[in-house]
PDB file of C-alpha atoms and ligand atoms in Angstrom:
ATOM      1  CA  MET Z 205       0.009  -0.001  -0.010  1.00 74.00           C
ATOM      2  CA  ASN Z 206       1.222   3.557  -0.709  1.00 80.00           C
ATOM      3  CA  LYS Z 207       0.870   6.420   1.789  1.00 79.00           C
ATOM      4  CA  THR Z 208      -2.673   7.394   0.769  1.00 80.00           C
ATOM      5  CA  GLU Z 209      -3.847   3.817   0.998  1.00 86.00           C
ATOM      6  CA  ASN Z 210      -2.340   3.460   4.475  1.00 86.00           C
ATOM      7  CA  ARG Z 211      -3.988   6.665   5.569  1.00 88.00           C
ATOM      8  CA  LYS Z 212      -7.430   5.446   4.542  1.00 90.00           C
ATOM      9  CA  ASP Z 213      -6.881   2.189   6.419  1.00 91.00           C
ATOM     10  CA  GLU Z 214      -5.672   4.117   9.492  1.00 90.00           C
ATOM     11  CA  HIS Z 215      -8.821   6.310   9.440  1.00 91.00           C
ATOM     12  CA  VAL Z 216     -11.001   3.250   9.793  1.00 92.00           C
ATOM     13  CA  GLN Z 217      -8.769   1.683  12.448  1.00 92.00           C
ATOM     14  CA  VAL Z 218      -8.752   4.874  14.513  1.00 92.00           C
ATOM     15  CA  ALA Z 219     -12.539   5.317  14.125  1.00 92.00           C
ATOM     16  CA  ILE Z 220     -13.030   1.786  15.487  1.00 92.00           C
ATOM     17  CA  GLU Z 221     -10.454   1.870  18.300  1.00 93.00           C
ATOM     18  CA  LYS Z 222     -10.491   5.431  19.731  1.00 93.00           C
ATOM     19  CA  ASP Z 223     -13.175   7.734  21.145  1.00 91.00           C
ATOM     20  CA  VAL Z 224     -13.542  10.141  18.237  1.00 91.00           C
ATOM     21  CA  SER Z 225     -16.972  11.402  19.195  1.00 88.00           C
ATOM     22  CA  SER Z 226     -17.723  15.146  19.551  1.00 83.00           C
ATOM     23  CA  ASP Z 227     -17.906  16.353  23.128  1.00 81.00           C
ATOM     24  CA  HIS Z 228     -21.560  17.233  22.518  1.00 84.00           C
ATOM     25  CA  ASN Z 229     -24.038  15.224  20.543  1.00 83.00           C
ATOM     26  CA  TYR Z 230     -27.028  17.343  19.506  1.00 84.00           C
ATOM     27  CA  TRP Z 231     -29.400  14.404  19.505  1.00 84.00           C
ATOM     28  CA  ASP Z 232     -29.037  14.493  23.287  1.00 89.00           C
ATOM     29  CA  ASP Z 233     -30.796  17.917  23.283  1.00 92.00           C
ATOM     30  CA  ILE Z 234     -33.906  16.338  21.918  1.00 92.00           C
ATOM     31  CA  LYS Z 235     -36.324  14.536  24.164  1.00 95.00           C
ATOM     32  CA  LEU Z 236     -39.070  12.722  22.336  1.00 95.00           C
ATOM     33  CA  VAL Z 237     -42.369  12.873  24.180  1.00 96.00           C
ATOM     34  CA  HIS Z 238     -43.771   9.358  24.467  1.00 96.00           C
ATOM     35  CA  ASN Z 239     -47.274   8.913  23.186  1.00 96.00           C
ATOM     36  CA  ALA Z 240     -48.740   6.210  25.331  1.00 97.00           C
ATOM     37  CA  LEU Z 241     -52.016   6.296  23.330  1.00 97.00           C
ATOM     38  CA  PRO Z 242     -50.724   6.009  19.793  1.00 95.00           C
ATOM     39  CA  GLU Z 243     -53.985   4.850  18.056  1.00 96.00           C
ATOM     40  CA  ILE Z 244     -52.017   3.614  15.056  1.00 96.00           C
ATOM     41  CA  ASP Z 245     -51.151   0.225  13.568  1.00 97.00           C
ATOM     42  CA  LYS Z 246     -47.322   0.012  13.447  1.00 95.00           C
ATOM     43  CA  LYS Z 247     -47.506  -1.925  10.175  1.00 95.00           C
ATOM     44  CA  ASN Z 248     -49.135   1.079   8.480  1.00 96.00           C
ATOM     45  CA  ILE Z 249     -46.204   3.396   9.300  1.00 96.00           C
ATOM     46  CA  ASP Z 250     -44.447   4.361   6.077  1.00 97.00           C
ATOM     47  CA  LEU Z 251     -40.920   5.695   6.567  1.00 97.00           C
ATOM     48  CA  SER Z 252     -40.277   6.196   2.883  1.00 98.00           C
ATOM     49  CA  THR Z 253     -39.365   9.653   1.588  1.00 98.00           C
ATOM     50  CA  LYS Z 254     -38.065  11.405  -1.546  1.00 98.00           C
ATOM     51  CA  LEU Z 255     -34.692  13.105  -1.835  1.00 98.00           C
ATOM     52  CA  PHE Z 256     -33.323  14.485  -5.110  1.00 98.00           C
ATOM     53  CA  ASN Z 257     -36.400  12.960  -6.686  1.00 97.00           C
ATOM     54  CA  LYS Z 258     -35.385   9.434  -5.607  1.00 98.00           C
ATOM     55  CA  LYS Z 259     -37.459   7.311  -3.353  1.00 98.00           C
ATOM     56  CA  LEU Z 260     -35.719   6.205  -0.176  1.00 98.00           C
ATOM     57  CA  GLY Z 261     -37.026   3.415   2.102  1.00 98.00           C
ATOM     58  CA  ALA Z 262     -36.310   5.634   5.156  1.00 98.00           C
ATOM     59  CA  PRO Z 263     -34.888   9.127   5.663  1.00 97.00           C
ATOM     60  CA  ILE Z 264     -31.411   7.744   6.182  1.00 97.00           C
ATOM     61  CA  ILE Z 265     -28.160   8.300   4.240  1.00 97.00           C
ATOM     62  CA  ILE Z 266     -24.990   6.245   4.833  1.00 97.00           C
ATOM     63  CA  ALA Z 267     -22.396   8.995   5.083  1.00 95.00           C
ATOM     64  CA  SER Z 268     -19.362   9.278   2.776  1.00 96.00           C
ATOM     65  CA  MET Z 269     -16.663   7.149   4.419  1.00 95.00           C
ATOM     66  CA  THR Z 270     -14.266   5.019   2.559  1.00 96.00           C
ATOM     67  CA  GLY Z 271     -12.664   3.623  -0.534  1.00 97.00           C
ATOM     68  CA  GLY Z 272      -9.138   3.797  -1.959  1.00 96.00           C
ATOM     69  CA  TYR Z 273      -7.349   0.841  -0.423  1.00 96.00           C
ATOM     70  CA  SER Z 274      -7.975  -2.883  -0.889  1.00 94.00           C
ATOM     71  CA  LYS Z 275      -9.943  -3.623   2.317  1.00 95.00           C
ATOM     72  CA  ALA Z 276     -12.309  -0.667   1.652  1.00 97.00           C
ATOM     73  CA  LYS Z 277     -13.920  -2.670  -1.221  1.00 98.00           C
ATOM     74  CA  LYS Z 278     -15.425  -5.085   1.284  1.00 98.00           C
ATOM     75  CA  ILE Z 279     -16.530  -2.244   3.581  1.00 98.00           C
ATOM     76  CA  ASN Z 280     -18.263  -0.377   0.733  1.00 98.00           C
ATOM     77  CA  GLU Z 281     -19.777  -3.643  -0.515  1.00 98.00           C
ATOM     78  CA  ASN Z 282     -21.237  -4.429   2.972  1.00 98.00           C
ATOM     79  CA  LEU Z 283     -22.645  -0.928   3.196  1.00 98.00           C
ATOM     80  CA  ALA Z 284     -24.095  -1.241  -0.276  1.00 98.00           C
ATOM     81  CA  ILE Z 285     -25.814  -4.478   0.703  1.00 98.00           C
ATOM     82  CA  ALA Z 286     -27.474  -2.635   3.582  1.00 98.00           C
ATOM     83  CA  ALA Z 287     -28.320   0.360   1.395  1.00 98.00           C
ATOM     84  CA  GLU Z 288     -29.939  -1.943  -1.155  1.00 98.00           C
ATOM     85  CA  LYS Z 289     -31.828  -3.975   1.413  1.00 98.00           C
ATOM     86  CA  TYR Z 290     -33.343  -0.935   3.134  1.00 98.00           C
ATOM     87  CA  GLN Z 291     -33.301   1.354   0.062  1.00 98.00           C
ATOM     88  CA  LEU Z 292     -31.140   4.008   1.684  1.00 98.00           C
ATOM     89  CA  GLY Z 293     -28.927   6.654   0.168  1.00 98.00           C
ATOM     90  CA  MET Z 294     -25.189   5.962   0.236  1.00 98.00           C
ATOM     91  CA  GLY Z 295     -21.975   7.921  -0.139  1.00 98.00           C
ATOM     92  CA  VAL Z 296     -18.429   6.722  -0.691  1.00 98.00           C
ATOM     93  CA  GLY Z 297     -15.325   8.366   0.793  1.00 97.00           C
ATOM     94  CA  SER Z 298     -13.085  10.849  -1.094  1.00 97.00           C
ATOM     95  CA  GLN Z 299     -12.478   9.386  -4.577  1.00 98.00           C
ATOM     96  CA  ARG Z 300      -9.172  11.105  -5.145  1.00 96.00           C
ATOM     97  CA  ALA Z 301      -7.190   7.895  -4.595  1.00 96.00           C
ATOM     98  CA  ALA Z 302      -8.965   6.255  -7.605  1.00 97.00           C
ATOM     99  CA  LEU Z 303      -8.195   9.232  -9.851  1.00 97.00           C
ATOM    100  CA  GLU Z 304      -4.536   8.738  -9.014  1.00 95.00           C
ATOM    101  CA  LYS Z 305      -4.490   4.909  -9.185  1.00 96.00           C
ATOM    102  CA  ASN Z 306      -6.804   3.214 -11.620  1.00 96.00           C
ATOM    103  CA  GLU Z 307      -6.811  -0.162  -9.890  1.00 96.00           C
ATOM    104  CA  LEU Z 308      -8.374   1.415  -6.795  1.00 97.00           C
ATOM    105  CA  LYS Z 309     -11.556   2.358  -8.695  1.00 98.00           C
ATOM    106  CA  GLU Z 310     -13.276  -0.892  -7.895  1.00 98.00           C
ATOM    107  CA  THR Z 311     -13.050  -0.168  -4.151  1.00 98.00           C
ATOM    108  CA  TYR Z 312     -15.660   2.530  -4.890  1.00 98.00           C
ATOM    109  CA  SER Z 313     -17.419   1.258  -8.050  1.00 98.00           C
ATOM    110  CA  VAL Z 314     -18.338  -1.994  -6.282  1.00 98.00           C
ATOM    111  CA  ILE Z 315     -21.413  -0.133  -5.103  1.00 98.00           C
ATOM    112  CA  LYS Z 316     -22.708  -0.008  -8.682  1.00 98.00           C
ATOM    113  CA  ASN Z 317     -23.483  -3.784  -8.383  1.00 98.00           C
ATOM    114  CA  TYR Z 318     -26.294  -2.931  -5.935  1.00 98.00           C
ATOM    115  CA  ASP Z 319     -29.665  -1.328  -6.345  1.00 98.00           C
ATOM    116  CA  ILE Z 320     -29.079   1.803  -4.317  1.00 98.00           C
ATOM    117  CA  PRO Z 321     -31.677   4.504  -4.892  1.00 98.00           C
ATOM    118  CA  LEU Z 322     -29.346   7.522  -4.285  1.00 98.00           C
ATOM    119  CA  ARG Z 323     -25.559   7.576  -4.590  1.00 98.00           C
ATOM    120  CA  PHE Z 324     -23.194  10.344  -3.577  1.00 98.00           C
ATOM    121  CA  ALA Z 325     -19.733  10.937  -5.097  1.00 98.00           C
ATOM    122  CA  ASN Z 326     -17.205  12.670  -2.796  1.00 98.00           C
ATOM    123  CA  ILE Z 327     -14.115  14.911  -2.748  1.00 98.00           C
ATOM    124  CA  GLY Z 328     -12.483  17.153  -0.174  1.00 96.00           C
ATOM    125  CA  ALA Z 329     -12.794  20.871  -0.900  1.00 97.00           C
ATOM    126  CA  SER Z 330      -9.062  21.388  -0.542  1.00 95.00           C
ATOM    127  CA  GLN Z 331      -8.657  19.380  -3.730  1.00 96.00           C
ATOM    128  CA  LEU Z 332     -10.770  21.856  -5.738  1.00 97.00           C
ATOM    129  CA  VAL Z 333      -8.273  24.616  -4.859  1.00 96.00           C
ATOM    130  CA  ILE Z 334      -5.367  22.490  -6.015  1.00 96.00           C
ATOM    131  CA  TRP Z 335      -7.016  21.413  -9.280  1.00 97.00           C
ATOM    132  CA  GLY Z 336      -8.432  24.729 -10.514  1.00 96.00           C
ATOM    133  CA  VAL Z 337     -11.620  25.153 -12.503  1.00 95.00           C
ATOM    134  CA  GLU Z 338     -11.134  22.893 -15.572  1.00 96.00           C
ATOM    135  CA  LYS Z 339      -9.484  19.950 -13.875  1.00 97.00           C
ATOM    136  CA  THR Z 340     -12.110  20.083 -11.090  1.00 98.00           C
ATOM    137  CA  LEU Z 341     -14.924  19.768 -13.592  1.00 98.00           C
ATOM    138  CA  GLU Z 342     -13.232  17.025 -15.441  1.00 98.00           C
ATOM    139  CA  ASN Z 343     -12.414  15.021 -12.275  1.00 98.00           C
ATOM    140  CA  ALA Z 344     -15.831  15.590 -10.772  1.00 98.00           C
ATOM    141  CA  GLN Z 345     -17.382  13.966 -13.868  1.00 98.00           C
ATOM    142  CA  LYS Z 346     -14.942  11.031 -13.562  1.00 98.00           C
ATOM    143  CA  MET Z 347     -15.926  10.493  -9.907  1.00 98.00           C
ATOM    144  CA  ILE Z 348     -19.611  10.717 -10.719  1.00 98.00           C
ATOM    145  CA  ASP Z 349     -19.247   8.113 -13.529  1.00 98.00           C
ATOM    146  CA  MET Z 350     -17.160   5.864 -11.303  1.00 98.00           C
ATOM    147  CA  ILE Z 351     -20.157   5.109  -9.053  1.00 98.00           C
ATOM    148  CA  ASN Z 352     -23.081   6.343 -11.222  1.00 98.00           C
ATOM    149  CA  ALA Z 353     -23.613   9.121  -8.624  1.00 98.00           C
ATOM    150  CA  ASP Z 354     -26.806  11.184  -8.512  1.00 98.00           C
ATOM    151  CA  VAL Z 355     -25.216  13.838  -6.339  1.00 98.00           C
ATOM    152  CA  PHE Z 356     -21.699  15.199  -5.962  1.00 98.00           C
ATOM    153  CA  ILE Z 357     -20.515  16.012  -2.441  1.00 98.00           C
ATOM    154  CA  VAL Z 358     -17.800  18.497  -1.630  1.00 98.00           C
ATOM    155  CA  CYS Z 359     -16.550  18.096   1.938  1.00 97.00           C
ATOM    156  CA  LEU Z 360     -15.282  21.228   3.640  1.00 96.00           C
ATOM    157  CA  ASN Z 361     -12.322  19.416   5.100  1.00 92.00           C
ATOM    158  CA  PHE Z 362      -9.947  22.235   6.124  1.00 92.00           C
ATOM    159  CA  LEU Z 363      -9.991  21.607   9.862  1.00 91.00           C
ATOM    160  CA  GLN Z 364      -9.030  17.973   9.436  1.00 88.00           C
ATOM    161  CA  GLU Z 365      -6.441  18.924   6.824  1.00 89.00           C
ATOM    162  CA  VAL Z 366      -4.738  21.240   9.316  1.00 90.00           C
ATOM    163  CA  VAL Z 367      -4.583  18.459  11.860  1.00 87.00           C
ATOM    164  CA  MET Z 368      -3.511  15.861   9.278  1.00 84.00           C
ATOM    165  CA  PRO Z 369       0.278  15.463   9.180  1.00 82.00           C
ATOM    166  CA  GLU Z 370       0.306  15.550   5.363  1.00 81.00           C
ATOM    167  CA  GLY Z 371      -2.754  17.780   5.045  1.00 86.00           C
ATOM    168  CA  GLU Z 372      -3.493  20.279   2.249  1.00 87.00           C
ATOM    169  CA  SER Z 373      -4.657  23.369   4.102  1.00 86.00           C
ATOM    170  CA  ASN Z 374      -4.819  26.082   1.484  1.00 92.00           C
ATOM    171  CA  ALA Z 375      -8.432  27.264   1.510  1.00 94.00           C
ATOM    172  CA  LYS Z 376      -7.847  30.393  -0.557  1.00 96.00           C
ATOM    173  CA  GLY Z 377     -10.342  30.455  -3.443  1.00 96.00           C
ATOM    174  CA  VAL Z 378     -12.464  27.567  -2.204  1.00 97.00           C
ATOM    175  CA  TYR Z 379     -15.756  29.483  -2.158  1.00 98.00           C
ATOM    176  CA  ASN Z 380     -15.338  30.449  -5.781  1.00 98.00           C
ATOM    177  CA  ALA Z 381     -14.312  26.919  -6.720  1.00 98.00           C
ATOM    178  CA  ILE Z 382     -17.492  25.487  -5.187  1.00 98.00           C
ATOM    179  CA  LYS Z 383     -19.591  28.249  -6.824  1.00 98.00           C
ATOM    180  CA  GLN Z 384     -18.110  27.548 -10.238  1.00 98.00           C
ATOM    181  CA  LEU Z 385     -18.476  23.787  -9.926  1.00 98.00           C
ATOM    182  CA  ALA Z 386     -22.137  24.098  -8.964  1.00 98.00           C
ATOM    183  CA  GLU Z 387     -22.689  26.200 -12.027  1.00 98.00           C
ATOM    184  CA  ASP Z 388     -20.730  23.968 -14.415  1.00 97.00           C
ATOM    185  CA  LEU Z 389     -21.795  20.490 -13.300  1.00 98.00           C
ATOM    186  CA  ASP Z 390     -25.070  18.935 -14.492  1.00 97.00           C
ATOM    187  CA  THR Z 391     -25.192  16.780 -11.339  1.00 98.00           C
ATOM    188  CA  PRO Z 392     -26.448  18.486  -8.159  1.00 98.00           C
ATOM    189  CA  VAL Z 393     -23.716  19.568  -5.745  1.00 98.00           C
ATOM    190  CA  VAL Z 394     -24.079  19.220  -1.967  1.00 98.00           C
ATOM    191  CA  VAL Z 395     -21.598  20.625   0.600  1.00 98.00           C
ATOM    192  CA  LYS Z 396     -20.798  18.889   3.841  1.00 97.00           C
ATOM    193  CA  GLU Z 397     -18.367  19.040   6.703  1.00 94.00           C
ATOM    194  CA  SER Z 398     -16.901  16.267   8.840  1.00 90.00           C
ATOM    195  CA  GLY Z 399     -16.954  16.975  12.546  1.00 87.00           C
ATOM    196  CA  ALA Z 400     -17.110  20.645  13.484  1.00 88.00           C
ATOM    197  CA  GLY Z 401     -20.206  21.766  11.606  1.00 90.00           C
ATOM    198  CA  ILE Z 402     -21.338  24.485   9.189  1.00 94.00           C
ATOM    199  CA  SER Z 403     -22.209  27.734  10.812  1.00 94.00           C
ATOM    200  CA  TYR Z 404     -25.138  29.974   9.960  1.00 95.00           C
ATOM    201  CA  ASP Z 405     -22.801  32.461   8.249  1.00 97.00           C
ATOM    202  CA  VAL Z 406     -21.098  29.781   6.152  1.00 97.00           C
ATOM    203  CA  ALA Z 407     -24.454  28.263   5.185  1.00 97.00           C
ATOM    204  CA  LYS Z 408     -25.790  31.694   4.222  1.00 98.00           C
ATOM    205  CA  LYS Z 409     -22.780  32.362   2.051  1.00 98.00           C
ATOM    206  CA  LEU Z 410     -23.091  28.944   0.362  1.00 98.00           C
ATOM    207  CA  SER Z 411     -26.798  29.501  -0.196  1.00 97.00           C
ATOM    208  CA  LYS Z 412     -25.876  32.279  -2.700  1.00 98.00           C
ATOM    209  CA  THR Z 413     -24.311  29.634  -4.981  1.00 98.00           C
ATOM    210  CA  LYS Z 414     -26.125  27.085  -7.092  1.00 98.00           C
ATOM    211  CA  ILE Z 415     -25.422  24.197  -4.743  1.00 98.00           C
ATOM    212  CA  SER Z 416     -28.470  21.956  -4.160  1.00 98.00           C
ATOM    213  CA  GLY Z 417     -27.997  21.343  -0.398  1.00 97.00           C
ATOM    214  CA  ILE Z 418     -25.904  21.395   2.737  1.00 97.00           C
ATOM    215  CA  ASP Z 419     -25.464  18.210   4.690  1.00 94.00           C
ATOM    216  CA  VAL Z 420     -25.201  19.218   8.341  1.00 89.00           C
ATOM    217  CA  GLY Z 421     -24.675  15.608   9.562  1.00 83.00           C
ATOM    218  CA  GLY Z 422     -21.044  16.349  10.200  1.00 73.00           C
ATOM    219  CA  LEU Z 423     -21.632  18.068  13.570  1.00 81.00           C
ATOM    220  CA  GLY Z 424     -22.015  15.771  16.551  1.00 81.00           C
ATOM    221  CA  GLY Z 425     -21.010  12.149  16.277  1.00 82.00           C
ATOM    222  CA  THR Z 426     -17.665  11.323  14.738  1.00 88.00           C
ATOM    223  CA  SER Z 427     -15.106  14.172  14.499  1.00 88.00           C
ATOM    224  CA  PHE Z 428     -12.745  13.600  11.628  1.00 87.00           C
ATOM    225  CA  SER Z 429     -10.262  16.032  13.164  1.00 88.00           C
ATOM    226  CA  ALA Z 430     -10.196  13.773  16.249  1.00 89.00           C
ATOM    227  CA  ILE Z 431      -9.454  10.841  13.890  1.00 91.00           C
ATOM    228  CA  GLU Z 432      -6.557  12.831  12.391  1.00 88.00           C
ATOM    229  CA  HIS Z 433      -5.338  13.776  15.905  1.00 88.00           C
ATOM    230  CA  TYR Z 434      -5.075  10.109  16.926  1.00 90.00           C
ATOM    231  CA  ARG Z 435      -3.627   9.180  13.559  1.00 89.00           C
ATOM    232  CA  ALA Z 436      -0.890  11.756  13.957  1.00 87.00           C
ATOM    233  CA  GLN Z 437      -0.073  10.224  17.320  1.00 86.00           C
ATOM    234  CA  MET Z 438      -0.183   6.750  15.794  1.00 83.00           C
ATOM    235  CA  ILE Z 439       2.357   7.579  13.120  1.00 78.00           C
ATOM    236  CA  ASN Z 440       4.390   9.592  15.643  1.00 70.00           C
ATOM    237  CA  ASP Z 441       3.958  12.985  14.034  1.00 66.00           C
ATOM    238  CA  LYS Z 442       5.582  15.363  16.514  1.00 59.00           C
ATOM    239  CA  LEU Z 443       4.153  18.577  15.201  1.00 56.00           C
ATOM    240  CA  HIS Z 444       0.508  17.636  15.799  1.00 48.00           C
TER     241      HIS Z 444
HETATM  242  C1  FMN N 684     -13.540   6.255   8.681  1.00 79.19           C
HETATM  243  C2  FMN N 684     -14.195   7.518   8.207  1.00 79.19           C
HETATM  244  C3  FMN N 684     -13.841   8.019   6.949  1.00 79.19           C
HETATM  245  C4  FMN N 684     -14.426   9.205   6.472  1.00 79.19           C
HETATM  246  N1  FMN N 684     -14.099   9.649   5.289  1.00 79.19           N
HETATM  247  C5  FMN N 684     -14.761  10.724   4.746  1.00 79.19           C
HETATM  248  C6  FMN N 684     -14.483  11.175   3.431  1.00 79.19           C
HETATM  249  O1  FMN N 684     -13.635  10.569   2.734  1.00 79.19           O
HETATM  250  N2  FMN N 684     -15.166  12.224   2.925  1.00 79.19           N
HETATM  251  C7  FMN N 684     -16.145  12.849   3.701  1.00 79.19           C
HETATM  252  O2  FMN N 684     -16.822  13.760   3.170  1.00 79.19           O
HETATM  253  N3  FMN N 684     -16.397  12.498   4.954  1.00 79.19           N
HETATM  254  C8  FMN N 684     -15.755  11.435   5.511  1.00 79.19           C
HETATM  255  N4  FMN N 684     -16.018  11.018   6.795  1.00 79.19           N
HETATM  256  C9  FMN N 684     -16.960  11.794   7.583  1.00 79.19           C
HETATM  257  C10 FMN N 684     -18.402  11.305   7.567  1.00 79.19           C
HETATM  258  O3  FMN N 684     -18.925  11.369   6.260  1.00 79.19           O
HETATM  259  C11 FMN N 684     -19.293  12.031   8.500  1.00 79.19           C
HETATM  260  O4  FMN N 684     -19.394  13.390   8.101  1.00 79.19           O
HETATM  261  C12 FMN N 684     -18.805  12.030   9.925  1.00 79.19           C
HETATM  262  O5  FMN N 684     -18.352  10.707  10.259  1.00 79.19           O
HETATM  263  C13 FMN N 684     -19.891  12.445  10.923  1.00 79.19           C
HETATM  264  O6  FMN N 684     -20.996  11.605  10.842  1.00 79.19           O
HETATM  265  P1  FMN N 684     -21.253  10.463  11.976  1.00 79.19           P
HETATM  266  O7  FMN N 684     -21.321  11.164  13.274  1.00 79.19           O
HETATM  267  O8  FMN N 684     -22.522   9.806  11.562  1.00 79.19           O
HETATM  268  O9  FMN N 684     -20.074   9.519  11.910  1.00 79.19           O
HETATM  269  C14 FMN N 684     -15.433   9.884   7.236  1.00 79.19           C
HETATM  270  C15 FMN N 684     -15.799   9.325   8.496  1.00 79.19           C
HETATM  271  C16 FMN N 684     -15.225   8.164   9.003  1.00 79.19           C
HETATM  272  C17 FMN N 684     -15.640   7.611  10.315  1.00 79.19           C
END
């Protein structure tokens, strides 16, 4: 495995072994009031919903997580089996590795073998800055085709890139890069984050572009910056 493949493997290992959960989980703020008199037959409850004009069995999306090293194929395949069974949306992790190494494509494209109603392609926003407008559009289309994606996700990954020993932390020009991509791409673009959230101000700014949505699932739950923190320790990176 090369460095990128090792990193992907380490992300999964750290997520399994360490406590990488945010200090506050916002679900804890919600108390569901129990209805002891429901007057409903459970078998008539329909959880299905529509997102991006696709019918989902339940309002659940499997977040963008992995791909790009040999073991990830099995992980994505297992997630795809669940997505097919319950008709859920599913994302794959950043597809950059497959753009750089052709033989890694199948670690993502394996999900094409399953009947998944809504698929999300994925790239870190820092990559858009590095590629520039034309290359971004060309690569985005490649990533979409790789998994027959219905939606293209750009992950605002700068916090984790700063913590990551080999991170790419130049965010200058990222807003314009996202704005341009959303204008140029035929596939809808969604912006997400991975652990520290998207503030009101950032959401408001993004809403002025042609993006089709903001995924706020990144706040609470797993913090990717925490994953990078433990990974830096694991590989003995003294600066982090
Ligand atoms: C092992 C692992 C790898 C991840 N890789 C990516 C990724 O490549 N791209 C991305 O946008 N988010 C990635 N994420 C972040 C998730 O998509 C999600 O935003 C985050 O885990 C918060 O959701 P959760 O609390 O349900 O875990 C990854 C998360 C984990 C645990």
